[in-house]
Backbone as a chain_set.jsonl record, in Angstrom:
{"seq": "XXXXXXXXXXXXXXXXXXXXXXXXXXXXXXXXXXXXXXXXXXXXXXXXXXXXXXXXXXXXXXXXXXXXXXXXXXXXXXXXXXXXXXXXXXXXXXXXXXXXXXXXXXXXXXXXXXXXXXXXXXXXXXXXXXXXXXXXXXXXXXXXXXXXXXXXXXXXXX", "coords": {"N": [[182.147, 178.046, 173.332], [183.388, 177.612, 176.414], [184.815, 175.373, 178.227], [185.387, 173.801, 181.555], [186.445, 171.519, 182.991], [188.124, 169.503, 183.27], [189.891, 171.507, 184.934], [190.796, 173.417, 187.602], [188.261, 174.087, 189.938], [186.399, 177.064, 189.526], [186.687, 178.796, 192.893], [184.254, 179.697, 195.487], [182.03, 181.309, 197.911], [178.945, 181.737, 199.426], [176.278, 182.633, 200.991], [173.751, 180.111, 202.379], [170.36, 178.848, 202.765], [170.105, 179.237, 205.218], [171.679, 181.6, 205.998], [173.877, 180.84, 206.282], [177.367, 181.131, 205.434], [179.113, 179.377, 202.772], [181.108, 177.364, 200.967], [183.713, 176.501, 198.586], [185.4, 175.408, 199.334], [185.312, 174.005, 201.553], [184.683, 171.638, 201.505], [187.065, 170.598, 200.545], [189.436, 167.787, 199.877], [187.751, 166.21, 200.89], [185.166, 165.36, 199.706], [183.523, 164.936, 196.763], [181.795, 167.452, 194.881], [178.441, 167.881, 193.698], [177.568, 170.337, 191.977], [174.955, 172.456, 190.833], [173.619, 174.533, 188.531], [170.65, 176.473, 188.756], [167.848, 178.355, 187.235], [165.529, 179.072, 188.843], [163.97, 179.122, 192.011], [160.793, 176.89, 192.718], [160.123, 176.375, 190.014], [157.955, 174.807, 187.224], [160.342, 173.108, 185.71], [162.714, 173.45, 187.414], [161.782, 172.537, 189.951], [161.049, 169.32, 189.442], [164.206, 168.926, 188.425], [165.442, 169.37, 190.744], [163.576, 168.052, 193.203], [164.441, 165.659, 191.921], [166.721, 165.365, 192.207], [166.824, 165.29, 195.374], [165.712, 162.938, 195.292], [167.779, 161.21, 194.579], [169.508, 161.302, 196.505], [170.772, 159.922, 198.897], [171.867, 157.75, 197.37], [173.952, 159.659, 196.019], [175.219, 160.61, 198.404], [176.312, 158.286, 199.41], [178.118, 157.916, 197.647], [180.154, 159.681, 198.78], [179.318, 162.035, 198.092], [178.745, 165.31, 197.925], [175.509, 167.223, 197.456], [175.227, 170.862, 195.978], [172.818, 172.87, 195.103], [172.541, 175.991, 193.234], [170.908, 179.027, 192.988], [169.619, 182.864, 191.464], [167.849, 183.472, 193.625], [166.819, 184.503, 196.714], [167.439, 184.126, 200.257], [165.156, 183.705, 202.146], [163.435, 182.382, 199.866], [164.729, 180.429, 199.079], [164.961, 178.855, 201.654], [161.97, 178.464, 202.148], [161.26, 176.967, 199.482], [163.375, 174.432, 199.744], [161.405, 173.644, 202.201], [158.845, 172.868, 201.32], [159.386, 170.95, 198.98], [161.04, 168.7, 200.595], [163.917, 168.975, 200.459], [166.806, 167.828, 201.461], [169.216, 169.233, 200.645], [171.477, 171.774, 200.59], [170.833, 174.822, 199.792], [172.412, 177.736, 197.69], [172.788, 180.998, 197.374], [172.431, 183.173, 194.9], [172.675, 186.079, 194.122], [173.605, 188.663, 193.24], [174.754, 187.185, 190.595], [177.426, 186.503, 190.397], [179.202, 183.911, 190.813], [178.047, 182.566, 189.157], [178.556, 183.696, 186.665], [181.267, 183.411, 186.983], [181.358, 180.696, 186.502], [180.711, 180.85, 184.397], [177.908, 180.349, 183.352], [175.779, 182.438, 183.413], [174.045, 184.081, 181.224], [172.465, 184.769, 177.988], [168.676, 184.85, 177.41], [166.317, 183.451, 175.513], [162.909, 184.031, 175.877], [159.668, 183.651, 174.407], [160.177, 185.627, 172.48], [161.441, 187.392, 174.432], [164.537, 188.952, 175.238], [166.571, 188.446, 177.898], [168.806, 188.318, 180.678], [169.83, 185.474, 182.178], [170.204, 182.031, 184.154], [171.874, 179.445, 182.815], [170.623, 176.195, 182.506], [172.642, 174.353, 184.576], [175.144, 172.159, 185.319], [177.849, 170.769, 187.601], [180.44, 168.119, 187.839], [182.57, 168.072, 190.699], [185.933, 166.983, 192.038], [187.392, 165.786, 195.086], [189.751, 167.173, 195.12], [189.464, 169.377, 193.918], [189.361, 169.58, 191.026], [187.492, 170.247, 188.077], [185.376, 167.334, 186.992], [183.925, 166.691, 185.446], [181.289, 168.392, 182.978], [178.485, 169.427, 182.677], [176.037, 171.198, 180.652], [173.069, 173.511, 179.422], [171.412, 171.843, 180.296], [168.987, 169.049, 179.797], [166.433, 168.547, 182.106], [165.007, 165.76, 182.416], [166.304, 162.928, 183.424], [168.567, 163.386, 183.543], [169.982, 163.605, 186.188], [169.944, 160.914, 187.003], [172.297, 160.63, 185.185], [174.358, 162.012, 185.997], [175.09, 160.529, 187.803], [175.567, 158.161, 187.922], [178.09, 158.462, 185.922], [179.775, 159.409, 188.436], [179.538, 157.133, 189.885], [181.519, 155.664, 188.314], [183.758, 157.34, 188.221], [184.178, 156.86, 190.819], [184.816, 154.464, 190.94], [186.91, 154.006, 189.707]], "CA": [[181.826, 177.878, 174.737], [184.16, 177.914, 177.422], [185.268, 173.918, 179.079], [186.064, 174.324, 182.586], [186.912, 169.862, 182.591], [190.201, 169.342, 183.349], [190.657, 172.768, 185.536], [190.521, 174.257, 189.176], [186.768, 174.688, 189.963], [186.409, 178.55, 190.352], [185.971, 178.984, 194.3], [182.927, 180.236, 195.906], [181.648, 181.66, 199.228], [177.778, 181.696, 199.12], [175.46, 182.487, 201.633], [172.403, 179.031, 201.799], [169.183, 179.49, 203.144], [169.839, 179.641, 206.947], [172.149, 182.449, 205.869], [175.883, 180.443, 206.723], [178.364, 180.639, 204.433], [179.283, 177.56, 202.535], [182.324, 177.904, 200.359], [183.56, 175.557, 197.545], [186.771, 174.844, 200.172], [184.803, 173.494, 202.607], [184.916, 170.551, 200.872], [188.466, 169.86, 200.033], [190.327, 166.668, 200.002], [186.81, 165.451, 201.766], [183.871, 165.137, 199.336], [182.899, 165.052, 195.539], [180.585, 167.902, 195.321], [177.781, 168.249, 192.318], [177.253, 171.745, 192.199], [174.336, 172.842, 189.845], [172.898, 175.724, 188.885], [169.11, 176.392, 188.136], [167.309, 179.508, 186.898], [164.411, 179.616, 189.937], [163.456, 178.222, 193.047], [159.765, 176.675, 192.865], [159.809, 176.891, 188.378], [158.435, 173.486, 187.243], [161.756, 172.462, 185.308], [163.403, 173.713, 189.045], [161.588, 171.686, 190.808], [161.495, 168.843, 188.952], [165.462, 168.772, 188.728], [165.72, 169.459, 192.494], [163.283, 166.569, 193.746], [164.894, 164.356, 191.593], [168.392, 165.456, 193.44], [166.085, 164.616, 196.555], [165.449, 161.518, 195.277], [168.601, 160.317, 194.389], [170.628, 161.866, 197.921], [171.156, 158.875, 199.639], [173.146, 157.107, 196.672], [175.092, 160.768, 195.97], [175.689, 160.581, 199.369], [177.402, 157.368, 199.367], [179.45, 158.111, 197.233], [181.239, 160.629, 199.186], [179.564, 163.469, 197.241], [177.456, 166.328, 198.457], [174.721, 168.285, 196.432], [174.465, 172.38, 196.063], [172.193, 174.338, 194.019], [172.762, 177.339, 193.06], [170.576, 180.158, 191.747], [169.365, 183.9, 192.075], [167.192, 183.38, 194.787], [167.258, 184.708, 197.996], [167.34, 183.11, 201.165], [164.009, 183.136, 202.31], [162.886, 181.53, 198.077], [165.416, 178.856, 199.276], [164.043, 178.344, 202.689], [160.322, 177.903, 201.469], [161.25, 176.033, 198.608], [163.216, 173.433, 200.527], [160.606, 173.028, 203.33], [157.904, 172.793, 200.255], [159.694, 169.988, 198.72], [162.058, 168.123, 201.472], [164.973, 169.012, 199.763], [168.1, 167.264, 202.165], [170.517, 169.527, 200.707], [171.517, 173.463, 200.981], [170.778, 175.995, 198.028], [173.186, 178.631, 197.676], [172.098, 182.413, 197.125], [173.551, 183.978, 194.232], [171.697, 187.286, 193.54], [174.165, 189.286, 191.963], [175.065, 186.332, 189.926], [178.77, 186.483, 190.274], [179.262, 182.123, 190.642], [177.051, 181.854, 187.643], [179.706, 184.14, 185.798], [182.262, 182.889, 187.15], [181.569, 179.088, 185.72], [179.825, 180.993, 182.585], [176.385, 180.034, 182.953], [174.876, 183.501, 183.021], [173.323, 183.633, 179.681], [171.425, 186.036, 177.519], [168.079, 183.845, 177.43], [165.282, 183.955, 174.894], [161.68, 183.333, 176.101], [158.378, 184.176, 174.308], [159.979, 186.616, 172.425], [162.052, 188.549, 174.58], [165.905, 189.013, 176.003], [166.997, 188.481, 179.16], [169.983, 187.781, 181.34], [169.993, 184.697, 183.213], [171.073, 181.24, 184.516], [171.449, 178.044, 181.739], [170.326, 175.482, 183.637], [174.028, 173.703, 184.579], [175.883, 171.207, 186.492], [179.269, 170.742, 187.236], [180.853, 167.261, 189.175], [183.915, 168.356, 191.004], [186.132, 166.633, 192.539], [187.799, 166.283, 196.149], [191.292, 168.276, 194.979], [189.178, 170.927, 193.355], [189.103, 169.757, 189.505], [186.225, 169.854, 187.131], [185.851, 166.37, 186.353], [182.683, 166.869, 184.336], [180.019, 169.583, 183.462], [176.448, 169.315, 181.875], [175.615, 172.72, 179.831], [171.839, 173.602, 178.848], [170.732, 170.705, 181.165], [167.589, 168.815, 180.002], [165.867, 167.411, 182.929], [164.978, 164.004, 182.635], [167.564, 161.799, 183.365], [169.829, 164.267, 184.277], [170.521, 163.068, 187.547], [170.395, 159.562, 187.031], [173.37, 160.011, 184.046], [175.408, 162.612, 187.195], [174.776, 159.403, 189.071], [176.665, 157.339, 186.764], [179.577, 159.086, 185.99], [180.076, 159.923, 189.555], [179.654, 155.85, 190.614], [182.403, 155.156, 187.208], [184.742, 157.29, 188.542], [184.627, 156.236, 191.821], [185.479, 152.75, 190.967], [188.455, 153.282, 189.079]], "C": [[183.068, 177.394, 175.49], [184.54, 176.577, 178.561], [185.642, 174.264, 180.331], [186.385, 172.353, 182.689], [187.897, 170.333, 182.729], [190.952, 170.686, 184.262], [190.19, 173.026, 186.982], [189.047, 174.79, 189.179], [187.048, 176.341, 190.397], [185.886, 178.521, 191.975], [185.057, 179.807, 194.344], [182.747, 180.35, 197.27], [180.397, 182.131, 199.124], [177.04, 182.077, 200.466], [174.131, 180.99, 201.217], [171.601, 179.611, 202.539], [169.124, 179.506, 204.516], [170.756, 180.726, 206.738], [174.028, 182.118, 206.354], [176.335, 180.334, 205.668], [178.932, 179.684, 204.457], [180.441, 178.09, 201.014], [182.82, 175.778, 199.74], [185.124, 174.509, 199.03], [186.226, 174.446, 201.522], [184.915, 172.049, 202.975], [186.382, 169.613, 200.25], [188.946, 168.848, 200.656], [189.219, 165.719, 200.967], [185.83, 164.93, 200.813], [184.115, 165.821, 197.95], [181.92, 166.215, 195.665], [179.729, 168.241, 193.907], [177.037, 169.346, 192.351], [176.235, 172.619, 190.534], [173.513, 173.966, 189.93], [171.104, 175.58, 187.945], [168.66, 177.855, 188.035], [166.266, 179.815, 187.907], [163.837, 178.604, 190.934], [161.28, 178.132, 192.684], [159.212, 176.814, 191.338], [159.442, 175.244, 188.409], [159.798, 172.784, 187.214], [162.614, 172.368, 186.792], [163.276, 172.847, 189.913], [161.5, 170.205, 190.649], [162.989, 167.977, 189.14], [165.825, 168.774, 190.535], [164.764, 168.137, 193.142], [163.705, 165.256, 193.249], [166.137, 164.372, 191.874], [167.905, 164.664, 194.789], [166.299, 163.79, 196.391], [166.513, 160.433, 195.327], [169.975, 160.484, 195.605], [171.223, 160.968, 198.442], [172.186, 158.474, 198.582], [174.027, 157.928, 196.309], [175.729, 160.196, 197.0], [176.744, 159.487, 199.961], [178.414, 156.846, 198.744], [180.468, 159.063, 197.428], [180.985, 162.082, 198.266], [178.641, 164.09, 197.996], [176.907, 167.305, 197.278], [174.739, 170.162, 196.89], [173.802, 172.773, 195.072], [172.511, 175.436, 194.19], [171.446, 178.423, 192.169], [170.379, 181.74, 192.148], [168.671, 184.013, 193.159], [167.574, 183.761, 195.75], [167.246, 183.879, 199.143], [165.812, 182.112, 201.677], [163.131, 182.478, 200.752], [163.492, 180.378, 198.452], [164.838, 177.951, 200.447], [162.503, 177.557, 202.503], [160.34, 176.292, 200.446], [162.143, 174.372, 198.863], [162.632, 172.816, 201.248], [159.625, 172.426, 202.385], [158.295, 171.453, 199.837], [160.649, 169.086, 199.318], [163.247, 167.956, 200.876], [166.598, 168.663, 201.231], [169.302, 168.064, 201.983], [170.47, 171.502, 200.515], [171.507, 174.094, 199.743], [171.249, 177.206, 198.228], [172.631, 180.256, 196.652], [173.703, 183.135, 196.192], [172.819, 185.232, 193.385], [172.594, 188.253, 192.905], [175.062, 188.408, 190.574], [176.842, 186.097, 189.529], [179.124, 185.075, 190.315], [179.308, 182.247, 189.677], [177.79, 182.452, 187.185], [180.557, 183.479, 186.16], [182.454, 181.047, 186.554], [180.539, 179.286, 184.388], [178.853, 180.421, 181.871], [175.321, 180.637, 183.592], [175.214, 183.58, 181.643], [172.488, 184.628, 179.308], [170.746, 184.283, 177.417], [166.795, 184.227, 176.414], [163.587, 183.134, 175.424], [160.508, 184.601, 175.527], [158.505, 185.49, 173.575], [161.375, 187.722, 172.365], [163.212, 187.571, 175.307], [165.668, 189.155, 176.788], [168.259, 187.882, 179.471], [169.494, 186.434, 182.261], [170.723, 183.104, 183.344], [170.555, 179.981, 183.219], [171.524, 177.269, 183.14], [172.067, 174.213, 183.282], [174.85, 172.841, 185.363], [177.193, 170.501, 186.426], [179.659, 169.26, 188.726], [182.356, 167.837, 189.558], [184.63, 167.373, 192.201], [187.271, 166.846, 194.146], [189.126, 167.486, 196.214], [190.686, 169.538, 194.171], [188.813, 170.843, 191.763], [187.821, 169.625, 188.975], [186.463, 168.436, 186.559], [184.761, 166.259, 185.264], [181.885, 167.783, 184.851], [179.337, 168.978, 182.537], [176.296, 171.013, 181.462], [174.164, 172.493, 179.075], [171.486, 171.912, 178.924], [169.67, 170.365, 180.83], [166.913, 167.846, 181.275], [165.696, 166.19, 183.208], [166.25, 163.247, 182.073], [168.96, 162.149, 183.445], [170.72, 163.563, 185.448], [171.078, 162.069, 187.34], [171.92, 159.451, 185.695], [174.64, 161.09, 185.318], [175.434, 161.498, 187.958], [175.824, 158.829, 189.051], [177.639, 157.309, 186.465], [180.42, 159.281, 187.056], [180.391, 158.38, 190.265], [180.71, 155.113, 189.5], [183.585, 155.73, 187.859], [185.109, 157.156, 190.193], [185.306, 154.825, 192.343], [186.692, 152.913, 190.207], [189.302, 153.744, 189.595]], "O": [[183.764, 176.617, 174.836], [184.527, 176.87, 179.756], [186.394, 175.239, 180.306], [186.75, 172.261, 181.517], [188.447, 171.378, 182.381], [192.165, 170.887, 184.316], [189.042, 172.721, 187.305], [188.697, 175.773, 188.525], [187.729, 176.733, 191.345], [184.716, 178.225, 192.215], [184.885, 180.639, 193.454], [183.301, 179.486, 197.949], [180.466, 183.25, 198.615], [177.646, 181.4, 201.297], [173.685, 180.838, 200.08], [171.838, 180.716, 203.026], [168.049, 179.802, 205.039], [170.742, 181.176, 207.884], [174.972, 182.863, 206.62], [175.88, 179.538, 204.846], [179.317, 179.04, 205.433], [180.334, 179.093, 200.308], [182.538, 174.639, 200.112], [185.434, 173.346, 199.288], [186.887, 174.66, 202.538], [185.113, 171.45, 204.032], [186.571, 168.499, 199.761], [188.965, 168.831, 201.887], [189.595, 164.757, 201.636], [185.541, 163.775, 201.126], [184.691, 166.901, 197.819], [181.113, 166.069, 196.583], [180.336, 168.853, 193.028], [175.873, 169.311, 192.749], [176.741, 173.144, 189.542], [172.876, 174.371, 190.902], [170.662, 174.918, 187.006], [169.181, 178.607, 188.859], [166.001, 181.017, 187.901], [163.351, 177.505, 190.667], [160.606, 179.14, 192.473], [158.076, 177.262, 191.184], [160.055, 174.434, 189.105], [160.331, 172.14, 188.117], [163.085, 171.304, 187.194], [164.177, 172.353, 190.591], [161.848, 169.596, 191.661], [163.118, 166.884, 189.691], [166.515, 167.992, 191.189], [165.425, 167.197, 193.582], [163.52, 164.149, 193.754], [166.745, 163.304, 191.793], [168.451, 163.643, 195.207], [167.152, 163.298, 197.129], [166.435, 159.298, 195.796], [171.076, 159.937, 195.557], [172.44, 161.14, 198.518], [173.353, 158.799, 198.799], [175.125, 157.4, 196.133], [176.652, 159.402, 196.818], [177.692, 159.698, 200.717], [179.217, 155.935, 198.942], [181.395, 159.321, 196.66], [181.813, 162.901, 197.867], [177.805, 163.486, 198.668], [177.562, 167.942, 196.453], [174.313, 170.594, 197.962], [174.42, 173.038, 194.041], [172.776, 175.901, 195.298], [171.237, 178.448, 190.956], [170.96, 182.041, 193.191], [169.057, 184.984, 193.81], [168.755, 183.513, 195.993], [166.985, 182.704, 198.884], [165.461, 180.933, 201.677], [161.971, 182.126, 200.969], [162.929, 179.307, 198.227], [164.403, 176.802, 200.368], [162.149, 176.395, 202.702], [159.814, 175.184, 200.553], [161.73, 173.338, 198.339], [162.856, 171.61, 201.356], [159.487, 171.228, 202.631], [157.552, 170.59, 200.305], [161.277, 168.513, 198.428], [163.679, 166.811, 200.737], [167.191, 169.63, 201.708], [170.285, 167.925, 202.711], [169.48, 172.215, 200.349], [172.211, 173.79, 198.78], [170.574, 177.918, 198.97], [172.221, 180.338, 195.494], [174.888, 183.399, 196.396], [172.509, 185.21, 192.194], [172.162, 188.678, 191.834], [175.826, 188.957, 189.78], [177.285, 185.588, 188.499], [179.655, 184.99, 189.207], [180.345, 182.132, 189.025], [178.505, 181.507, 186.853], [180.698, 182.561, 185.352], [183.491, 180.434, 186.303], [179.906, 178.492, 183.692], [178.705, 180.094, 180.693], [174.346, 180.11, 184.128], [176.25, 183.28, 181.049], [171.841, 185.303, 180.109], [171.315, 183.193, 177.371], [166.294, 185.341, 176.567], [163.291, 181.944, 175.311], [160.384, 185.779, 175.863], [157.652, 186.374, 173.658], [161.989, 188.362, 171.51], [163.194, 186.411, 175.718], [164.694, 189.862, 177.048], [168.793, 187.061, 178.726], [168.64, 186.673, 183.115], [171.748, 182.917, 182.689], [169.422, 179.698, 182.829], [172.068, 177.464, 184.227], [172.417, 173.589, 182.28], [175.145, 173.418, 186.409], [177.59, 169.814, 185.486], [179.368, 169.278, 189.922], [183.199, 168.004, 188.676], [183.968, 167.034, 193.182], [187.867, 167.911, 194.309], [189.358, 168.349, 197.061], [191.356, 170.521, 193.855], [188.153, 171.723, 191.209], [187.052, 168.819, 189.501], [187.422, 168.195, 185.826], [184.979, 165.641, 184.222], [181.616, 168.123, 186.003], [179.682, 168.107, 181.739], [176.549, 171.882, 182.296], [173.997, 171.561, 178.289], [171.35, 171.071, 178.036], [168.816, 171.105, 181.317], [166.939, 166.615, 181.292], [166.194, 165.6, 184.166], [166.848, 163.057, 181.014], [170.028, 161.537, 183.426], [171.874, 163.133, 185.441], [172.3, 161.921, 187.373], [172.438, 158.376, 185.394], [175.807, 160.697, 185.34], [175.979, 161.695, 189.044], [176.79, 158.859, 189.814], [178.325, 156.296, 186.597], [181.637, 159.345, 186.882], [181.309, 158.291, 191.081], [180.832, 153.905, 189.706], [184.491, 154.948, 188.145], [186.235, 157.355, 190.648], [185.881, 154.348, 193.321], [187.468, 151.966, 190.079], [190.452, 153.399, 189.323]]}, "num_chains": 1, "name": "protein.A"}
């Protein structure tokens, strides 16, 4: 498997769910950003991980970081599924999954069976000059957040 730690986050230019492009350089030399990807808007595990981003926004937020999701979804799946759960932060449309290649978490996936292509559930902290300062690969939910929390309030203090 493939470390991106220690390297130039691959850039990105995304459409979110009001349809504005939001780009990884939006963010430079301004803001931490924890950029994770998820396999489906409105899946338990999805939602789940995403209200507990909700939950924890305010203390991201003061640490100078901003949240994106990422997954296949389209705009209006992102729209809904933010209003549905008061999600504070923007979810980025990646339907031909080019991101998710590009930080190599499109995935053959086995469920029930059968193959498929799609997203490991993934999360990457990056920081204001662009580097990977940490990723999460085949993300389990609980306590996810609260350990991105952590790392993110460690290296802000030193």
């Amino acid at each position: 498997m493939t470390t991106l730690e220690g390297t130039q986050a691959p850039e990105f230019s995304l459409r979110n769910e009001e349809g504005e492009i939001v780009s990884l350089a939006d963010f430079a030399n301004e803001k931490y950003v924890v950029l994770y990807f998820y396999p489906k808007d409105a899946t338990p595990g999805c939602t789940t991980q995403a209200c507990d981003f909700r939950d924890s926004f305010e203390d991201f937020s003061n640490l100078n970081a901003v949240i994106l999701g990422v997954s296949p979804d389209d705009e209006a799946s992102h729209k809904k599924f933010i209003a549905n759960k008061g999600l504070p932060f923007s979810l980025l449309v990646d339907t031909d999954h080019e991101v998710a290649e590009k930080y190599n978490v499109w995935k053959l996936k086995k469920n029930f069976g059968k193959e498929y292509m799609g997203v490991e559930r993934s999360t990457f902290l990056i920081n204001p000059s662009g580097e990977v300062l940490k990723e999460w690969r085949k993300v389990k939910v609980e306590g996810h957040i609260a350990e991105a929390l952590q790392v993110l309030k460690e290296l802000s203090n030193a």
